């Protein structure tokens, strides 16, 4: 047997063979997937390692749970003293506050001022008193950003921030940029509900499924896609049902400090994953009426919303009669 293998090896020398390369691993509280077509398996191996390292670096800098992260330091210290952060983090914070304005406060990274008291696995939620005490700290205008020094200061000591609604998309974009720079022409990068694709699946489109928000194994719709970012936010991702029968989930309405109630699922198609990620979270909070009005006013962004009754709504560009 050994002989035969060695023999075969002699007759088929190691020619670089084009093929799909894939890596799946856990990160940011969910699963990541990186898959691309490459003609060179050695370079592909290096690219798989590089893209995983990019995701890990984003997580190490932006996780609210890792005590050595820049974000953790902000939440500890930015209320007493302005803190310098990297250009990458500074720009993401700037974009987050711009999106707060665009979404009339639906997207607000200071949701965490109340949001940090939810622990979905432990079925924990803030008390009415906690919410009353902390709710007014949810306000993106309480974050002071100095673009000349790249410093961040909180105007209120109760403020906490969390980039859970945008950092996955950002990490996906960074990986896609690295793959494109290396000449990759067919790829998918995915972290949980945030994906972006380059090209197609070599002749066929990539297929992304929208899960049924109330039946875990059912798919509501399958969308064929090329060269685009797609993000889904749902109230079935991280949640528990409390003693009063209420679904307590991870998307917080900044106005109430409680789980947003207007939607069950929102899918956004956009050219960047950062934008798709943030807008899916935003539209979930805004609901289909205000949310789709916003999407219809933007260029190159589409949305599919499943409302609180389970009914589907689409942005104008996706309607057949349009
Ligand atoms: P996604 O994973 O994109 O569906 O976004 C949900 C995550 O966004 C949550 O787990 C929180 O970390 C964060 N988040 C929740 N509510 C908001 C909000 N109103 N604005 C910005 N981020 C939020
Ligand atoms: Mg999102």
XYZ file of C-alpha atoms and ligand atoms in Angstrom:
346
model
C 0.000 0.000 0.000
C 2.722 2.369 1.029
C 4.607 1.426 -2.089
C 1.615 2.124 -4.279
C 1.088 5.535 -2.740
C 4.718 6.436 -3.221
C 4.463 5.199 -6.759
C 1.409 7.283 -7.483
C 3.185 10.292 -6.085
C 6.022 9.797 -8.583
C 3.683 9.871 -11.520
C 1.536 12.792 -10.299
C 3.969 15.414 -9.089
C 2.523 18.204 -6.938
C 0.971 20.473 -9.546
C -0.754 23.490 -8.025
C -4.421 22.608 -8.338
C -7.197 25.199 -8.289
C -9.872 24.384 -5.727
C -12.147 25.716 -2.982
C -10.541 26.439 0.383
C -12.534 26.739 3.560
C -12.139 27.605 7.219
C -14.856 27.549 9.904
C -14.356 28.586 13.517
C -16.107 30.223 16.469
C -15.648 33.945 17.054
C -17.622 36.920 18.435
C -20.122 34.595 20.069
C -21.021 32.916 16.758
C -19.571 30.927 13.843
C -17.351 32.329 11.107
C -16.831 30.894 7.654
C -14.261 31.872 5.045
C -14.439 30.117 1.701
C -12.795 30.990 -1.607
C -11.523 29.574 -4.869
C -7.781 29.739 -5.361
C -5.403 28.354 -7.970
C -2.617 28.071 -5.426
C -3.097 25.940 -2.320
C -0.015 27.282 -0.509
C -1.156 30.877 -0.896
C -4.691 29.826 -0.037
C -3.486 28.360 3.255
C -1.715 31.601 4.109
C -4.841 33.612 3.177
C -7.074 31.447 5.376
C -4.733 32.121 8.302
C -4.519 35.822 7.469
C -8.292 36.340 7.304
C -8.835 34.439 10.563
C -6.161 36.646 12.182
C -7.972 39.770 10.906
C -11.214 38.641 12.579
C -9.380 37.796 15.777
C -7.658 41.193 15.849
C -10.989 43.007 15.409
C -12.457 40.936 18.242
C -9.449 41.586 20.515
C -9.866 45.317 19.987
C -13.652 45.674 19.984
C -15.039 43.021 22.313
C -16.844 44.443 25.352
C -15.977 41.274 27.308
C -12.195 41.025 26.790
C -10.539 43.023 29.583
C -7.564 43.971 27.392
C -9.700 45.325 24.511
C -9.752 49.021 23.589
C -13.536 48.998 23.878
C -13.380 47.595 27.409
C -10.919 50.375 28.324
C -13.326 52.995 26.955
C -16.157 51.645 29.082
C -13.897 51.692 32.149
C -12.196 55.048 31.667
C -13.670 57.302 28.973
C -16.080 58.995 31.381
C -13.226 60.273 33.574
C -10.622 60.945 30.883
C -10.530 61.112 27.068
C -9.006 57.915 25.652
C -6.970 57.616 22.466
C -7.985 54.779 20.150
C -6.747 53.373 16.829
C -7.819 54.984 13.558
C -9.812 51.834 12.755
C -11.834 51.981 15.975
C -12.190 55.764 15.811
C -13.620 55.597 12.292
C -16.064 52.850 13.257
C -17.245 54.964 16.214
C -17.660 57.964 13.898
C -19.648 55.884 11.419
C -21.793 54.506 14.253
C -22.775 57.982 15.424
C -23.489 59.061 11.828
C -25.784 56.050 11.467
C -27.508 57.007 14.719
C -28.409 60.296 13.069
C -29.541 58.653 9.813
C -31.744 56.177 11.699
C -33.175 58.782 14.092
C -31.527 57.090 17.049
C -32.626 53.513 16.257
C -28.989 52.490 15.853
C -27.195 53.558 19.011
C -24.085 51.867 20.385
C -24.815 53.408 23.814
C -27.764 50.976 24.032
C -25.250 49.039 26.158
C -25.704 51.521 29.037
C -28.787 49.400 29.782
C -27.950 46.493 27.472
C -25.015 45.276 29.559
C -27.495 44.106 32.200
C -29.062 41.521 29.864
C -27.561 38.049 30.014
C -29.564 35.884 27.669
C -28.025 32.538 28.546
C -28.594 33.156 32.251
C -32.114 34.501 31.567
C -31.202 37.790 33.239
C -32.700 41.180 32.434
C -32.526 44.621 34.080
C -35.199 45.489 36.645
C -37.683 48.324 36.016
C -35.602 50.431 38.438
C -32.376 49.704 36.531
C -34.011 50.750 33.287
C -35.455 53.940 34.832
C -32.031 54.821 36.265
C -29.969 54.108 33.135
C -32.255 54.702 30.147
C -31.372 58.378 29.709
C -27.691 57.366 29.308
C -28.652 55.736 25.993
C -27.772 58.640 23.727
C -25.065 58.631 21.089
C -24.641 62.365 21.607
C -23.032 61.506 24.924
C -19.978 60.211 23.035
C -17.452 62.954 22.343
C -15.163 62.170 19.415
C -12.127 64.343 18.699
C -11.052 63.722 15.087
C -7.794 65.692 15.467
C -6.555 63.493 18.329
C -8.570 60.303 17.773
C -9.769 60.452 21.362
C -13.094 59.363 22.827
C -14.746 60.772 25.932
C -18.109 59.916 27.518
C -20.160 62.906 28.712
C -22.009 60.727 31.236
C -20.479 58.227 33.655
C -23.384 55.793 33.103
C -22.551 55.373 29.389
C -21.367 52.021 28.072
C -20.918 51.213 24.405
C -21.052 47.929 22.487
C -20.303 47.437 18.787
C -22.211 44.132 18.511
C -24.479 45.655 15.843
C -21.654 46.666 13.469
C -18.310 44.994 14.345
C -19.068 41.658 12.650
C -19.844 43.453 9.401
C -16.670 45.488 9.761
C -14.582 42.333 10.290
C -16.218 40.739 7.216
C -15.366 43.810 5.101
C -11.739 43.744 6.271
C -11.439 40.064 5.269
C -13.088 40.630 1.898
C -10.662 43.498 1.222
C -7.724 41.219 2.050
C -9.038 38.486 -0.279
C -9.717 40.932 -3.120
C -6.242 42.431 -2.722
C -4.800 38.957 -3.158
C -6.669 38.544 -6.435
C -9.429 36.222 -5.179
C -12.446 36.376 -7.500
C -14.902 33.951 -5.877
C -15.399 34.078 -2.116
C -17.789 34.195 0.801
C -16.953 35.526 4.250
C -19.532 35.090 6.963
C -19.735 35.838 10.693
C -23.081 34.710 12.096
C -25.782 36.594 10.177
C -23.368 38.876 8.334
C -21.981 37.757 4.958
C -20.274 39.313 1.984
C -19.423 37.674 -1.298
C -16.979 38.300 -4.110
C -18.114 37.192 -7.556
C -20.203 34.046 -7.823
C -19.778 30.369 -7.001
C -17.911 29.810 -10.278
C -20.783 29.941 -12.706
C -23.644 29.761 -10.207
C -24.785 32.463 -7.778
C -24.214 32.123 -4.040
C -27.449 31.218 -2.268
C -28.285 32.890 1.041
C -31.295 31.666 3.008
C -33.523 33.750 5.273
C -34.525 31.675 8.281
C -38.094 31.475 9.484
C -38.030 33.518 12.700
C -40.341 31.115 14.528
C -39.455 27.710 12.979
C -35.741 27.118 13.392
C -35.363 24.620 10.548
C -37.463 26.390 7.942
C -36.194 28.785 5.299
C -38.573 31.600 4.306
C -36.677 32.566 1.192
C -33.522 31.699 -0.717
C -31.813 34.566 -2.522
C -29.256 34.056 -5.310
C -26.510 36.659 -4.975
C -23.236 37.916 -6.460
C -20.802 40.635 -5.350
C -22.820 41.948 -2.414
C -23.105 42.059 1.364
C -26.123 40.599 3.160
C -27.004 40.766 6.864
C -29.893 39.406 8.859
C -30.899 40.491 12.356
C -33.479 38.377 14.171
C -35.134 38.151 17.570
C -34.546 34.363 17.554
C -30.746 34.573 17.646
C -30.177 35.347 21.304
C -33.259 35.329 23.492
C -35.256 33.757 26.286
C -38.947 33.844 27.216
C -39.340 35.453 30.657
C -41.789 34.571 33.446
C -44.421 36.895 31.977
C -44.149 35.139 28.610
C -42.243 38.023 26.973
C -39.511 37.347 24.424
C -36.386 39.039 25.793
C -33.869 39.308 22.954
C -30.652 41.044 22.023
C -31.824 43.963 19.874
C -32.629 46.869 22.142
C -34.906 49.789 21.372
C -32.868 52.797 22.577
C -36.116 54.621 23.475
C -37.274 51.987 25.969
C -34.096 50.137 26.966
C -36.075 46.951 26.265
C -36.109 44.429 23.435
C -37.398 45.983 20.198
C -40.919 44.792 19.328
C -41.679 45.943 15.783
C -39.995 43.116 13.825
C -39.050 39.456 13.934
C -36.342 39.530 11.263
C -34.668 42.033 8.946
C -32.382 41.267 5.998
C -30.356 44.014 4.309
C -28.494 43.839 1.008
C -25.802 46.483 0.539
C -22.400 46.982 -1.009
C -20.601 46.923 2.349
C -21.056 44.460 5.177
C -20.511 47.164 7.801
C -23.492 49.064 6.424
C -25.660 45.943 5.957
C -24.920 44.880 9.546
C -25.739 48.248 11.119
C -28.836 48.774 8.964
C -30.280 45.329 9.742
C -30.080 46.126 13.461
C -31.482 49.634 12.827
C -34.449 48.506 10.724
C -35.293 45.848 13.266
C -35.796 48.661 15.800
C -37.525 51.077 13.374
C -40.053 48.577 12.052
C -41.104 48.141 8.430
C -42.866 51.470 7.892
C -40.188 53.919 8.985
C -37.411 51.459 8.171
C -38.380 50.828 4.545
C -38.917 54.572 3.990
C -35.275 55.032 4.997
C -34.052 52.199 2.752
C -36.073 53.502 -0.203
C -34.307 56.866 0.202
C -30.825 55.290 -0.017
C -28.937 54.212 -3.153
C -27.991 50.552 -3.595
C -29.538 49.225 -0.390
C -32.424 46.737 -0.243
C -34.393 45.278 2.648
C -36.663 42.355 3.469
C -38.533 42.795 6.743
C -40.611 40.226 8.609
C -42.843 42.286 10.889
C -44.123 41.465 14.388
C -47.030 39.510 12.840
C -44.747 37.407 10.641
C -45.696 39.311 7.473
C -43.076 40.013 4.777
C -42.314 43.515 3.482
C -39.816 44.524 0.778
C -38.032 47.706 -0.239
C -39.335 49.183 -3.518
C -36.439 47.922 -5.661
C -37.338 44.312 -4.812
C -41.004 44.617 -5.811
C -41.943 43.043 -9.140
C -44.090 45.921 -10.381
C -41.257 48.381 -9.855
P -27.033 41.913 14.865
O -26.096 40.886 15.411
O -26.478 42.680 13.733
O -28.397 41.421 14.669
O -27.148 43.040 15.975
C -27.516 42.728 17.292
C -26.456 43.207 18.214
O -26.365 44.623 18.099
C -26.793 42.940 19.653
O -26.323 41.689 20.079
C -26.127 44.096 20.355
O -24.754 43.815 20.571
C -26.207 45.220 19.345
N -27.389 46.103 19.513
C -28.592 45.816 20.095
N -29.441 46.860 20.004
C -28.774 47.833 19.334
C -29.118 49.164 18.917
N -30.323 49.682 19.137
N -28.168 49.873 18.256
C -26.944 49.351 17.988
N -26.570 48.128 18.361
C -27.466 47.363 19.012
Mg -26.734 43.896 12.264
